Amino acid sequence: MPDDILFSIRDLTVEYLTRAGSVKAVDDVNLNIRRGEILGLVGESGCGKSTLGKALMRLHTGPAQITAGELWFDGRDLMTLSDQEMPEVRGAEIGMVFQDPMTSLNPLQRILEHLTETIHAHEPEVSNSDARARAEELIERLGIRRERIMDYPHQMSGGMRQRVMISLALALKAKLVIADEPTTSLDVIVEAKFLDLLKELQQEFGLTILLITHNIGVVAEISNRVAVMYAAKMVEVGDVNDVFGQPKHPYTQGLLRSVPNIKLDSGELYKMAGAPPDLTHPPSGCRFHPRCPFVMDICGDEVPPLEPIEEGHLTACWLYSSVVKRPEKMHA
Amino acid sequence: MTALKERPPEIPSDITTWEVELQKVGLLRRILNARRWYGADWWFVTVSAVLVLVFIMIALFPSWFAPFQPATLVGPSFLAPGAYPPVPVLVVPNTSLVNSLKDLASPEGQPRPSISVVQGGNTAGALNDAAQQIDNQIKNEPGGLRLRPIIDRYPTVEEALQAVVDGRNNAAVIESTEYTSITAQYPTLREGQSISGGANTAGGFLLGTNDIGQDVLSRLLWGTRVALLIGFSSSVVALVLGVPLGLLAGFIGGTPDRLMSLLMDSMYAFPGLILAIAITAVLGPSVFNVIVAIAVLYIPTYYRIVRGQTLSVKEEVYVEAARSIGARSREILQRYIFPNVIPSVAIIFSVNVADAILTGAGLSFLGLGLPPTIADWGIDLARGQRFIQNAWWLITFPGLTIMLVVLAFTLMGEGLMEIFNPKLRER
Amino acid sequence: MSPIAFIAIIIGVPSLSLLAYVFIRGSVGLRRYILTRIVLTLPMVFILGSLVFLVMRVVPGDPVRSALGPKGTPEMIQHIRQELGLNDPMIVQYGRFLVQMFTLRFGNSLIGGHRPIIDEMSERFPATLELVTPASALALAIGVFGGALAASRRKNVTDYGFRIYSVIIYSLPIFWLGLMLQLLFGVRLKLLPISGRIDAVISTTLVHRTNIYTIDALISGNWPAFFSVLQHLVLPTITLGLILSGIFVRLTRINVIETLQADYIAAARARGIRERVLVYGHALKNAMIPVITLIGLQVAILLAGAVLTETVFSWPGMGSYLVERISGRDYTAVQSVITVFALLVALISLAVDVIYSLVDPRVRY
């Protein structure tokens, strides 16, 4: 695996096995996360991005299972790890920041205990006083006063709690931080501060961040690269300026046009036709084809592969595929 | 106004597709389809529903199932389960010419034969029936013979036999096993033929007999009647009183709500059985009083649950929306709140019946509540306890029956709860 | 020292010091919360007591007459009625009842030796205490750990096993369980005694101080008595404890399952905290909070179960006292016993609320 790639996700499929049949929340997805970058993962609700994020740490319980694929993290395939070995990776090498910091923190535990427990879970030999010192340093670095470490979660504000979450993810100097909708529950100002913080951390610690969100603006602001998901599949990946500047996949195009722009006159709000598909019975071929303004015959027959069109810019669309067999007439 | 006639709003989003489809089909198909959807829990509910139906059948028509009436003395006391009652035999002096009961027949006008028996058990009954049978036979025959013996009861076998030895009685009728064990002590007596007749000498008693000779199985089956009557009636009464109170309290709120809740919470916190004991002690023993006592116990349960549900439904947006288009309170209660409350009430009802049966049995076990003449499991258990050293079946079977009935209703409630409550299901 | 005084001290001293501690160290919010709870307990006691009063007054006929039976001459009946104040107007009677309730001076029993009821209760109450304490401990132990175990292995044999266990236990009539245990261990196997608190012969050697026989035996070093009491305790404790455990298993299981689905558990898992720590360390502790509030309600079931268990095993506690007095138509005693139960329930309810406030930091701060 090339050295600059921290995480290589190959052919990953995550299925929910229910009584009514199985649903693929993530279907045959390939993605590389490069060291030191902030990669944004965007898509509508239900497209599978959160499931993908959780899958990277094999965090699923219950009916969701990874049924295929490999997770090459820093030179080894996480899928080969046993149930006893996996907790060693979680928290220490890969960290996660959750959407709602209020419910993600144990209301019965002080902040200090959250941190020291995490440290002791991975480095049991660390003394209590050392662990406490580390914890205090950590939250101070993140902008929280030391004394607050004895607080309970309900005594802190939303923004502070989110910083605590980051500190938990960084407590053991994780290499990759997965942030699942981290700003959705924050107001705009706090959100801005939070994003600044993320950028600082990336620069100061060389942290790699996978930023999962449905908010394109957030992604545009701090990401280096972006990946777009639709209906459990990856449809476009590339440098953020390329993808947002010249989107290739019709879905990405529609997505960007839907973002309200202050320059638009009223009455010009764009809405994509149709609705995301029911994943228990997904459309044949390209999942977007029932809604695509440029649909061709082949789109309904065969699944387009994710291929590079230019250097570093990939997309899964028959419009650009070099493997297209019969360029059909286009439907407007 | 037409908006109100529509069904309550769309199915909430955290229910998966297959549940939506389930809501669209008819009731019967829904039940059959449910087996696929719900898996093990479907079995819980169905099996227990069948059991409940069986018990209801038994309660409604006990004579179809029970071999005897619960109060009749059908056999000897303390017969072990499955045992056959020993056959009574005629015991006569060695010198007597009498061999069978018929031989004791005497002509009209002559002194009647006197026969000694032991008190209790059914030998006297068997003797009576047999004598009557023979009498009816022979009175129409020429010869003018009749058989209407005088029956003398003695407290013990020894006294009954001694009476024959002394000549005070012509013969004795004793259970064969009892006789054979002491035959050596009475060398002047011999065994004659056995007496047939009596309520049931051929069949065995499946679960044995109790201390005065009643059939345990029959008492069990007849006891279902009282138990289910108490269980259902008290739950229904509690429901009829508790549910509207809860709806109103939750809906109206304010001081009446707080007062009523204070009262209900106090009652709820108090040990149910003890409250029932107090009420029955005061009102006196009767089935009706027991029903009242137990019903009072469960009103707070319905009240609390219904009130809680009402409160949460009241806050839902669709209720606000209905109000904003002019729906009146009564309609909101009827169309939105009440239907949402029904599943919980159904669950509580079945668990309540189970609990009511338990409480009722507990009351009668303590000797309170039911008059002692009614066949009831609790009373049987209390009586049986006195004979725990000898007759294990007297306490085993009534208790087992209580458990089975309560189990059936509880399982049904459990199964219903799993089906109606999505949060506890696998996500 | 009288047993009542002893018990009052045993319960009173720790509770009061706990309350004092809470008041001194706790925050304003906490103090206010506890004061509110104390104040709210009074109406509950009031209501329950009034219910008892009302219920007992509904007796058709004359309680004194039925208590005295055929021996009672009209003069005797009148005399006792006067003594008990039964001829006074209801309001006066009610007032007197309230005073009695709060001062615990219940008057004399209507039957037997006309002993002061409080004396009879001071013999019976410790017996119930001696039974109820180990039974609760047993129930909690089985219930809490069983529930957590079941919750951690969903849809697995252990889970279904515990669910079936709690359903069966729930359906089991407690008196039948007692009888069956008596049959098996007392009659068939002849291993354990089936009635009473202590062997009759040995009991003559025991010095009664607190009337809690185990403690009395320990204090005076009377080992034969100690073991005899323990022997007599086994079956009733198992009976009561087992039945209670069913409820605890179920409660714990449901609450732990819900807690395990919480976000902070998933977040902790994402930090590498192991499953076992998650279930027993985090989920269980958090789940216990709602369970604690419900434990208060279980006291009601505990008392009801005690009544039945004491009857089955002829255990001379408050429960069997109640049943005896009812059969004997001793309404004064019955009224007093029920009042004591009501007081107990209210006090324990209060205690549970206080403990809850100490445990949940959201209330504390």
PDB file of N, CA and C in Angstrom, chain B residues 321-399:
ATOM      1  N   ALA B 321     -52.057  20.143  15.777  1.00  0.00           N
ATOM      2  CA  ALA B 321     -52.579  20.476  14.453  1.00  0.00           C
ATOM      3  C   ALA B 321     -54.099  20.302  14.437  1.00  0.00           C
ATOM      4  N   ALA B 322     -54.556  19.210  15.049  1.00  0.00           N
ATOM      5  CA  ALA B 322     -56.003  18.981  15.047  1.00  0.00           C
ATOM      6  C   ALA B 322     -56.714  20.104  15.787  1.00  0.00           C
ATOM      7  N   ARG B 323     -56.111  20.506  16.879  1.00  0.00           N
ATOM      8  CA  ARG B 323     -56.729  21.579  17.662  1.00  0.00           C
ATOM      9  C   ARG B 323     -56.796  22.858  16.857  1.00  0.00           C
ATOM     10  N   SER B 324     -55.746  23.073  16.064  1.00  0.00           N
ATOM     11  CA  SER B 324     -55.704  24.328  15.329  1.00  0.00           C
ATOM     12  C   SER B 324     -56.750  24.393  14.238  1.00  0.00           C
ATOM     13  N   ILE B 325     -57.230  23.215  13.802  1.00  0.00           N
ATOM     14  CA  ILE B 325     -58.300  23.297  12.807  1.00  0.00           C
ATOM     15  C   ILE B 325     -59.659  23.141  13.460  1.00  0.00           C
ATOM     16  N   GLY B 326     -59.697  23.300  14.775  1.00  0.00           N
ATOM     17  CA  GLY B 326     -60.991  23.412  15.422  1.00  0.00           C
ATOM     18  C   GLY B 326     -61.547  22.147  16.020  1.00  0.00           C
ATOM     19  N   ALA B 327     -60.712  21.119  16.171  1.00  0.00           N
ATOM     20  CA  ALA B 327     -61.248  19.901  16.772  1.00  0.00           C
ATOM     21  C   ALA B 327     -61.571  20.153  18.239  1.00  0.00           C
ATOM     22  N   ARG B 328     -62.705  19.621  18.662  1.00  0.00           N
ATOM     23  CA  ARG B 328     -63.079  19.817  20.056  1.00  0.00           C
ATOM     24  C   ARG B 328     -62.392  18.778  20.939  1.00  0.00           C
ATOM     25  N   SER B 329     -62.298  19.086  22.220  1.00  0.00           N
ATOM     26  CA  SER B 329     -61.573  18.200  23.132  1.00  0.00           C
ATOM     27  C   SER B 329     -62.081  16.775  23.078  1.00  0.00           C
ATOM     28  N   ARG B 330     -63.374  16.650  23.066  1.00  0.00           N
ATOM     29  CA  ARG B 330     -63.926  15.295  23.101  1.00  0.00           C
ATOM     30  C   ARG B 330     -63.459  14.506  21.883  1.00  0.00           C
ATOM     31  N   GLU B 331     -63.424  15.201  20.733  1.00  0.00           N
ATOM     32  CA  GLU B 331     -63.024  14.489  19.529  1.00  0.00           C
ATOM     33  C   GLU B 331     -61.559  14.116  19.579  1.00  0.00           C
ATOM     34  N   ILE B 332     -60.766  15.034  20.112  1.00  0.00           N
ATOM     35  CA  ILE B 332     -59.335  14.729  20.213  1.00  0.00           C
ATOM     36  C   ILE B 332     -59.136  13.500  21.091  1.00  0.00           C
ATOM     37  N   LEU B 333     -59.831  13.490  22.216  1.00  0.00           N
ATOM     38  CA  LEU B 333     -59.734  12.339  23.114  1.00  0.00           C
ATOM     39  C   LEU B 333     -60.117  11.062  22.385  1.00  0.00           C
ATOM     40  N   GLN B 334     -61.239  11.159  21.698  1.00  0.00           N
ATOM     41  CA  GLN B 334     -61.765   9.969  21.064  1.00  0.00           C
ATOM     42  C   GLN B 334     -60.894   9.487  19.922  1.00  0.00           C
ATOM     43  N   ARG B 335     -60.521  10.382  19.034  1.00  0.00           N
ATOM     44  CA  ARG B 335     -59.899   9.920  17.809  1.00  0.00           C
ATOM     45  C   ARG B 335     -58.396   9.783  17.861  1.00  0.00           C
ATOM     46  N   TYR B 336     -57.760  10.580  18.690  1.00  0.00           N
ATOM     47  CA  TYR B 336     -56.311  10.538  18.684  1.00  0.00           C
ATOM     48  C   TYR B 336     -55.730   9.849  19.896  1.00  0.00           C
ATOM     49  N   ILE B 337     -56.238  10.254  21.049  1.00  0.00           N
ATOM     50  CA  ILE B 337     -55.595   9.748  22.256  1.00  0.00           C
ATOM     51  C   ILE B 337     -56.032   8.328  22.564  1.00  0.00           C
ATOM     52  N   PHE B 338     -57.328   8.120  22.552  1.00  0.00           N
ATOM     53  CA  PHE B 338     -57.848   6.809  22.928  1.00  0.00           C
ATOM     54  C   PHE B 338     -57.270   5.662  22.092  1.00  0.00           C
ATOM     55  N   PRO B 339     -57.254   5.751  20.752  1.00  0.00           N
ATOM     56  CA  PRO B 339     -56.704   4.625  19.989  1.00  0.00           C
ATOM     57  C   PRO B 339     -55.242   4.351  20.305  1.00  0.00           C
ATOM     58  N   ASN B 340     -54.512   5.387  20.675  1.00  0.00           N
ATOM     59  CA  ASN B 340     -53.112   5.161  20.994  1.00  0.00           C
ATOM     60  C   ASN B 340     -52.921   4.472  22.323  1.00  0.00           C
ATOM     61  N   VAL B 341     -53.959   4.575  23.125  1.00  0.00           N
ATOM     62  CA  VAL B 341     -53.849   4.044  24.476  1.00  0.00           C
ATOM     63  C   VAL B 341     -54.212   2.564  24.517  1.00  0.00           C
ATOM     64  N   ILE B 342     -54.975   2.145  23.514  1.00  0.00           N
ATOM     65  CA  ILE B 342     -55.514   0.775  23.532  1.00  0.00           C
ATOM     66  C   ILE B 342     -54.457  -0.322  23.638  1.00  0.00           C
ATOM     67  N   PRO B 343     -53.369  -0.285  22.868  1.00  0.00           N
ATOM     68  CA  PRO B 343     -52.403  -1.399  22.991  1.00  0.00           C
ATOM     69  C   PRO B 343     -51.899  -1.569  24.420  1.00  0.00           C
ATOM     70  N   SER B 344     -51.545  -0.448  25.061  1.00  0.00           N
ATOM     71  CA  SER B 344     -51.050  -0.580  26.432  1.00  0.00           C
ATOM     72  C   SER B 344     -52.109  -1.181  27.331  1.00  0.00           C
ATOM     73  N   VAL B 345     -53.339  -0.733  27.148  1.00  0.00           N
ATOM     74  CA  VAL B 345     -54.404  -1.230  28.012  1.00  0.00           C
ATOM     75  C   VAL B 345     -54.586  -2.725  27.811  1.00  0.00           C
ATOM     76  N   ALA B 346     -54.479  -3.170  26.561  1.00  0.00           N
ATOM     77  CA  ALA B 346     -54.629  -4.602  26.305  1.00  0.00           C
ATOM     78  C   ALA B 346     -53.561  -5.397  27.037  1.00  0.00           C
ATOM     79  N   ILE B 347     -52.334  -4.901  26.982  1.00  0.00           N
ATOM     80  CA  ILE B 347     -51.248  -5.602  27.666  1.00  0.00           C
ATOM     81  C   ILE B 347     -51.508  -5.644  29.161  1.00  0.00           C
ATOM     82  N   ILE B 348     -51.847  -4.481  29.707  1.00  0.00           N
ATOM     83  CA  ILE B 348     -52.090  -4.426  31.148  1.00  0.00           C
ATOM     84  C   ILE B 348     -53.222  -5.350  31.534  1.00  0.00           C
ATOM     85  N   PHE B 349     -54.242  -5.424  30.691  1.00  0.00           N
ATOM     86  CA  PHE B 349     -55.394  -6.243  31.027  1.00  0.00           C
ATOM     87  C   PHE B 349     -54.985  -7.685  31.225  1.00  0.00           C
ATOM     88  N   SER B 350     -54.247  -8.233  30.290  1.00  0.00           N
ATOM     89  CA  SER B 350     -53.933  -9.657  30.437  1.00  0.00           C
ATOM     90  C   SER B 350     -53.023  -9.893  31.629  1.00  0.00           C
ATOM     91  N   VAL B 351     -52.083  -8.987  31.854  1.00  0.00           N
ATOM     92  CA  VAL B 351     -51.230  -9.165  33.032  1.00  0.00           C
ATOM     93  C   VAL B 351     -52.034  -8.988  34.309  1.00  0.00           C
ATOM     94  N   ASN B 352     -53.012  -8.086  34.241  1.00  0.00           N
ATOM     95  CA  ASN B 352     -53.881  -7.841  35.386  1.00  0.00           C
ATOM     96  C   ASN B 352     -54.704  -9.057  35.761  1.00  0.00           C
ATOM     97  N   VAL B 353     -55.258  -9.702  34.752  1.00  0.00           N
ATOM     98  CA  VAL B 353     -56.052 -10.902  35.040  1.00  0.00           C
ATOM     99  C   VAL B 353     -55.165 -11.908  35.754  1.00  0.00           C
ATOM    100  N   ALA B 354     -53.950 -12.060  35.236  1.00  0.00           N
ATOM    101  CA  ALA B 354     -53.019 -12.993  35.875  1.00  0.00           C
ATOM    102  C   ALA B 354     -52.813 -12.618  37.338  1.00  0.00           C
ATOM    103  N   ASP B 355     -52.534 -11.358  37.567  1.00  0.00           N
ATOM    104  CA  ASP B 355     -52.273 -10.908  38.926  1.00  0.00           C
ATOM    105  C   ASP B 355     -53.495 -11.055  39.815  1.00  0.00           C
ATOM    106  N   ALA B 356     -54.669 -10.755  39.250  1.00  0.00           N
ATOM    107  CA  ALA B 356     -55.903 -10.843  40.028  1.00  0.00           C
ATOM    108  C   ALA B 356     -56.147 -12.282  40.465  1.00  0.00           C
ATOM    109  N   ILE B 357     -55.881 -13.217  39.563  1.00  0.00           N
ATOM    110  CA  ILE B 357     -56.061 -14.619  39.927  1.00  0.00           C
ATOM    111  C   ILE B 357     -55.125 -14.984  41.078  1.00  0.00           C
ATOM    112  N   LEU B 358     -53.892 -14.504  40.994  1.00  0.00           N
ATOM    113  CA  LEU B 358     -52.930 -14.777  42.053  1.00  0.00           C
ATOM    114  C   LEU B 358     -53.386 -14.185  43.374  1.00  0.00           C
ATOM    115  N   THR B 359     -53.814 -12.929  43.325  1.00  0.00           N
ATOM    116  CA  THR B 359     -54.249 -12.281  44.554  1.00  0.00           C
ATOM    117  C   THR B 359     -55.463 -12.983  45.130  1.00  0.00           C
ATOM    118  N   GLY B 360     -56.392 -13.331  44.258  1.00  0.00           N
ATOM    119  CA  GLY B 360     -57.587 -14.034  44.719  1.00  0.00           C
ATOM    120  C   GLY B 360     -57.227 -15.343  45.392  1.00  0.00           C
ATOM    121  N   ALA B 361     -56.312 -16.082  44.762  1.00  0.00           N
ATOM    122  CA  ALA B 361     -55.901 -17.351  45.366  1.00  0.00           C
ATOM    123  C   ALA B 361     -55.210 -17.102  46.698  1.00  0.00           C
ATOM    124  N   GLY B 362     -54.397 -16.046  46.746  1.00  0.00           N
ATOM    125  CA  GLY B 362     -53.734 -15.717  48.005  1.00  0.00           C
ATOM    126  C   GLY B 362     -54.733 -15.414  49.102  1.00  0.00           C
ATOM    127  N   LEU B 363     -55.743 -14.655  48.753  1.00  0.00           N
ATOM    128  CA  LEU B 363     -56.775 -14.314  49.725  1.00  0.00           C
ATOM    129  C   LEU B 363     -57.453 -15.558  50.268  1.00  0.00           C
ATOM    130  N   SER B 364     -57.846 -16.450  49.370  1.00  0.00           N
ATOM    131  CA  SER B 364     -58.559 -17.629  49.866  1.00  0.00           C
ATOM    132  C   SER B 364     -57.606 -18.577  50.573  1.00  0.00           C
ATOM    133  N   PHE B 365     -56.337 -18.538  50.192  1.00  0.00           N
ATOM    134  CA  PHE B 365     -55.370 -19.355  50.943  1.00  0.00           C
ATOM    135  C   PHE B 365     -55.319 -18.901  52.389  1.00  0.00           C
ATOM    136  N   LEU B 366     -55.396 -17.585  52.586  1.00  0.00           N
ATOM    137  CA  LEU B 366     -55.340 -17.071  53.951  1.00  0.00           C
ATOM    138  C   LEU B 366     -56.634 -17.296  54.693  1.00  0.00           C
ATOM    139  N   GLY B 367     -57.627 -17.796  53.982  1.00  0.00           N
ATOM    140  CA  GLY B 367     -58.892 -18.045  54.643  1.00  0.00           C
ATOM    141  C   GLY B 367     -59.820 -16.853  54.626  1.00  0.00           C
ATOM    142  N   LEU B 368     -59.446 -15.848  53.841  1.00  0.00           N
ATOM    143  CA  LEU B 368     -60.296 -14.660  53.771  1.00  0.00           C
ATOM    144  C   LEU B 368     -60.909 -14.578  52.396  1.00  0.00           C
ATOM    145  N   GLY B 369     -62.008 -13.958  52.296  1.00  0.00           N
ATOM    146  CA  GLY B 369     -62.508 -13.657  50.969  1.00  0.00           C
ATOM    147  C   GLY B 369     -63.615 -14.568  50.506  1.00  0.00           C
ATOM    148  N   LEU B 370     -63.332 -15.841  50.319  1.00  0.00           N
ATOM    149  CA  LEU B 370     -64.368 -16.702  49.780  1.00  0.00           C
ATOM    150  C   LEU B 370     -64.982 -17.549  50.878  1.00  0.00           C
ATOM    151  N   PRO B 371     -66.286 -17.747  50.814  1.00  0.00           N
ATOM    152  CA  PRO B 371     -66.892 -18.677  51.760  1.00  0.00           C
ATOM    153  C   PRO B 371     -66.359 -20.076  51.498  1.00  0.00           C
ATOM    154  N   PRO B 372     -66.162 -20.856  52.544  1.00  0.00           N
ATOM    155  CA  PRO B 372     -65.459 -22.129  52.380  1.00  0.00           C
ATOM    156  C   PRO B 372     -66.191 -23.177  51.564  1.00  0.00           C
ATOM    157  N   THR B 373     -67.429 -22.926  51.180  1.00  0.00           N
ATOM    158  CA  THR B 373     -68.152 -23.951  50.440  1.00  0.00           C
ATOM    159  C   THR B 373     -67.805 -23.960  48.957  1.00  0.00           C
ATOM    160  N   ILE B 374     -67.162 -22.898  48.487  1.00  0.00           N
ATOM    161  CA  ILE B 374     -66.872 -22.830  47.052  1.00  0.00           C
ATOM    162  C   ILE B 374     -65.580 -23.579  46.748  1.00  0.00           C
ATOM    163  N   ALA B 375     -65.583 -24.319  45.659  1.00  0.00           N
ATOM    164  CA  ALA B 375     -64.367 -25.038  45.261  1.00  0.00           C
ATOM    165  C   ALA B 375     -63.376 -24.029  44.706  1.00  0.00           C
ATOM    166  N   ASP B 376     -62.268 -23.875  45.385  1.00  0.00           N
ATOM    167  CA  ASP B 376     -61.300 -22.866  44.956  1.00  0.00           C
ATOM    168  C   ASP B 376     -59.900 -23.374  45.241  1.00  0.00           C
ATOM    169  N   TRP B 377     -58.981 -22.996  44.360  1.00  0.00           N
ATOM    170  CA  TRP B 377     -57.640 -23.524  44.495  1.00  0.00           C
ATOM    171  C   TRP B 377     -56.948 -23.100  45.787  1.00  0.00           C
ATOM    172  N   GLY B 378     -57.151 -21.839  46.152  1.00  0.00           N
ATOM    173  CA  GLY B 378     -56.497 -21.338  47.357  1.00  0.00           C
ATOM    174  C   GLY B 378     -56.966 -22.086  48.599  1.00  0.00           C
ATOM    175  N   ILE B 379     -58.260 -22.264  48.669  1.00  0.00           N
ATOM    176  CA  ILE B 379     -58.812 -22.966  49.834  1.00  0.00           C
ATOM    177  C   ILE B 379     -58.287 -24.392  49.877  1.00  0.00           C
ATOM    178  N   ASP B 380     -58.243 -25.032  48.722  1.00  0.00           N
ATOM    179  CA  ASP B 380     -57.731 -26.401  48.689  1.00  0.00           C
ATOM    180  C   ASP B 380     -56.298 -26.465  49.179  1.00  0.00           C
ATOM    181  N   LEU B 381     -55.515 -25.468  48.783  1.00  0.00           N
ATOM    182  CA  LEU B 381     -54.122 -25.457  49.219  1.00  0.00           C
ATOM    183  C   LEU B 381     -54.029 -25.306  50.731  1.00  0.00           C
ATOM    184  N   ALA B 382     -54.847 -24.421  51.267  1.00  0.00           N
ATOM    185  CA  ALA B 382     -54.795 -24.215  52.709  1.00  0.00           C
ATOM    186  C   ALA B 382     -55.178 -25.491  53.447  1.00  0.00           C
ATOM    187  N   ARG B 383     -56.229 -26.136  52.944  1.00  0.00           N
ATOM    188  CA  ARG B 383     -56.632 -27.393  53.581  1.00  0.00           C
ATOM    189  C   ARG B 383     -55.558 -28.448  53.435  1.00  0.00           C
ATOM    190  N   GLY B 384     -54.980 -28.472  52.268  1.00  0.00           N
ATOM    191  CA  GLY B 384     -53.991 -29.503  52.004  1.00  0.00           C
ATOM    192  C   GLY B 384     -52.751 -29.381  52.859  1.00  0.00           C
ATOM    193  N   GLN B 385     -52.460 -28.143  53.282  1.00  0.00           N
ATOM    194  CA  GLN B 385     -51.243 -27.961  54.040  1.00  0.00           C
ATOM    195  C   GLN B 385     -51.243 -28.781  55.313  1.00  0.00           C
ATOM    196  N   ARG B 386     -52.448 -28.973  55.879  1.00  0.00           N
ATOM    197  CA  ARG B 386     -52.510 -29.729  57.138  1.00  0.00           C
ATOM    198  C   ARG B 386     -52.031 -31.154  56.930  1.00  0.00           C
ATOM    199  N   PHE B 387     -52.156 -31.651  55.713  1.00  0.00           N
ATOM    200  CA  PHE B 387     -51.808 -33.060  55.498  1.00  0.00           C
ATOM    201  C   PHE B 387     -50.533 -33.216  54.694  1.00  0.00           C
ATOM    202  N   ILE B 388     -49.665 -32.246  54.833  1.00  0.00           N
ATOM    203  CA  ILE B 388     -48.474 -32.244  53.984  1.00  0.00           C
ATOM    204  C   ILE B 388     -47.619 -33.474  54.210  1.00  0.00           C
ATOM    205  N   GLN B 389     -47.692 -34.030  55.390  1.00  0.00           N
ATOM    206  CA  GLN B 389     -46.847 -35.194  55.670  1.00  0.00           C
ATOM    207  C   GLN B 389     -47.316 -36.431  54.924  1.00  0.00           C
ATOM    208  N   ASN B 390     -48.607 -36.569  54.690  1.00  0.00           N
ATOM    209  CA  ASN B 390     -49.101 -37.808  54.089  1.00  0.00           C
ATOM    210  C   ASN B 390     -49.546 -37.667  52.647  1.00  0.00           C
ATOM    211  N   ALA B 391     -50.161 -36.538  52.348  1.00  0.00           N
ATOM    212  CA  ALA B 391     -50.835 -36.473  51.052  1.00  0.00           C
ATOM    213  C   ALA B 391     -50.244 -35.354  50.214  1.00  0.00           C
ATOM    214  N   TRP B 392     -49.144 -35.643  49.541  1.00  0.00           N
ATOM    215  CA  TRP B 392     -48.451 -34.607  48.793  1.00  0.00           C
ATOM    216  C   TRP B 392     -49.280 -34.060  47.640  1.00  0.00           C
ATOM    217  N   TRP B 393     -50.233 -34.859  47.171  1.00  0.00           N
ATOM    218  CA  TRP B 393     -50.940 -34.416  45.978  1.00  0.00           C
ATOM    219  C   TRP B 393     -51.950 -33.319  46.274  1.00  0.00           C
ATOM    220  N   LEU B 394     -52.295 -33.181  47.545  1.00  0.00           N
ATOM    221  CA  LEU B 394     -53.291 -32.171  47.868  1.00  0.00           C
ATOM    222  C   LEU B 394     -52.773 -30.760  47.690  1.00  0.00           C
ATOM    223  N   ILE B 395     -51.464 -30.584  47.846  1.00  0.00           N
ATOM    224  CA  ILE B 395     -50.948 -29.234  47.651  1.00  0.00           C
ATOM    225  C   ILE B 395     -50.261 -29.058  46.304  1.00  0.00           C
ATOM    226  N   THR B 396     -49.810 -30.155  45.716  1.00  0.00           N
ATOM    227  CA  THR B 396     -49.082 -30.019  44.459  1.00  0.00           C
ATOM    228  C   THR B 396     -49.980 -29.568  43.319  1.00  0.00           C
ATOM    229  N   PHE B 397     -51.107 -30.253  43.129  1.00  0.00           N
ATOM    230  CA  PHE B 397     -51.880 -29.990  41.925  1.00  0.00           C
ATOM    231  C   PHE B 397     -52.638 -28.663  41.918  1.00  0.00           C
ATOM    232  N   PRO B 398     -53.271 -28.292  43.017  1.00  0.00           N
ATOM    233  CA  PRO B 398     -53.943 -26.980  42.925  1.00  0.00           C
ATOM    234  C   PRO B 398     -52.964 -25.860  42.629  1.00  0.00           C
ATOM    235  N   GLY B 399     -51.808 -25.891  43.260  1.00  0.00           N
ATOM    236  CA  GLY B 399     -50.822 -24.844  43.031  1.00  0.00           C
ATOM    237  C   GLY B 399     -50.325 -24.852  41.598  1.00  0.00           C
TER     238      GLY B 399
END
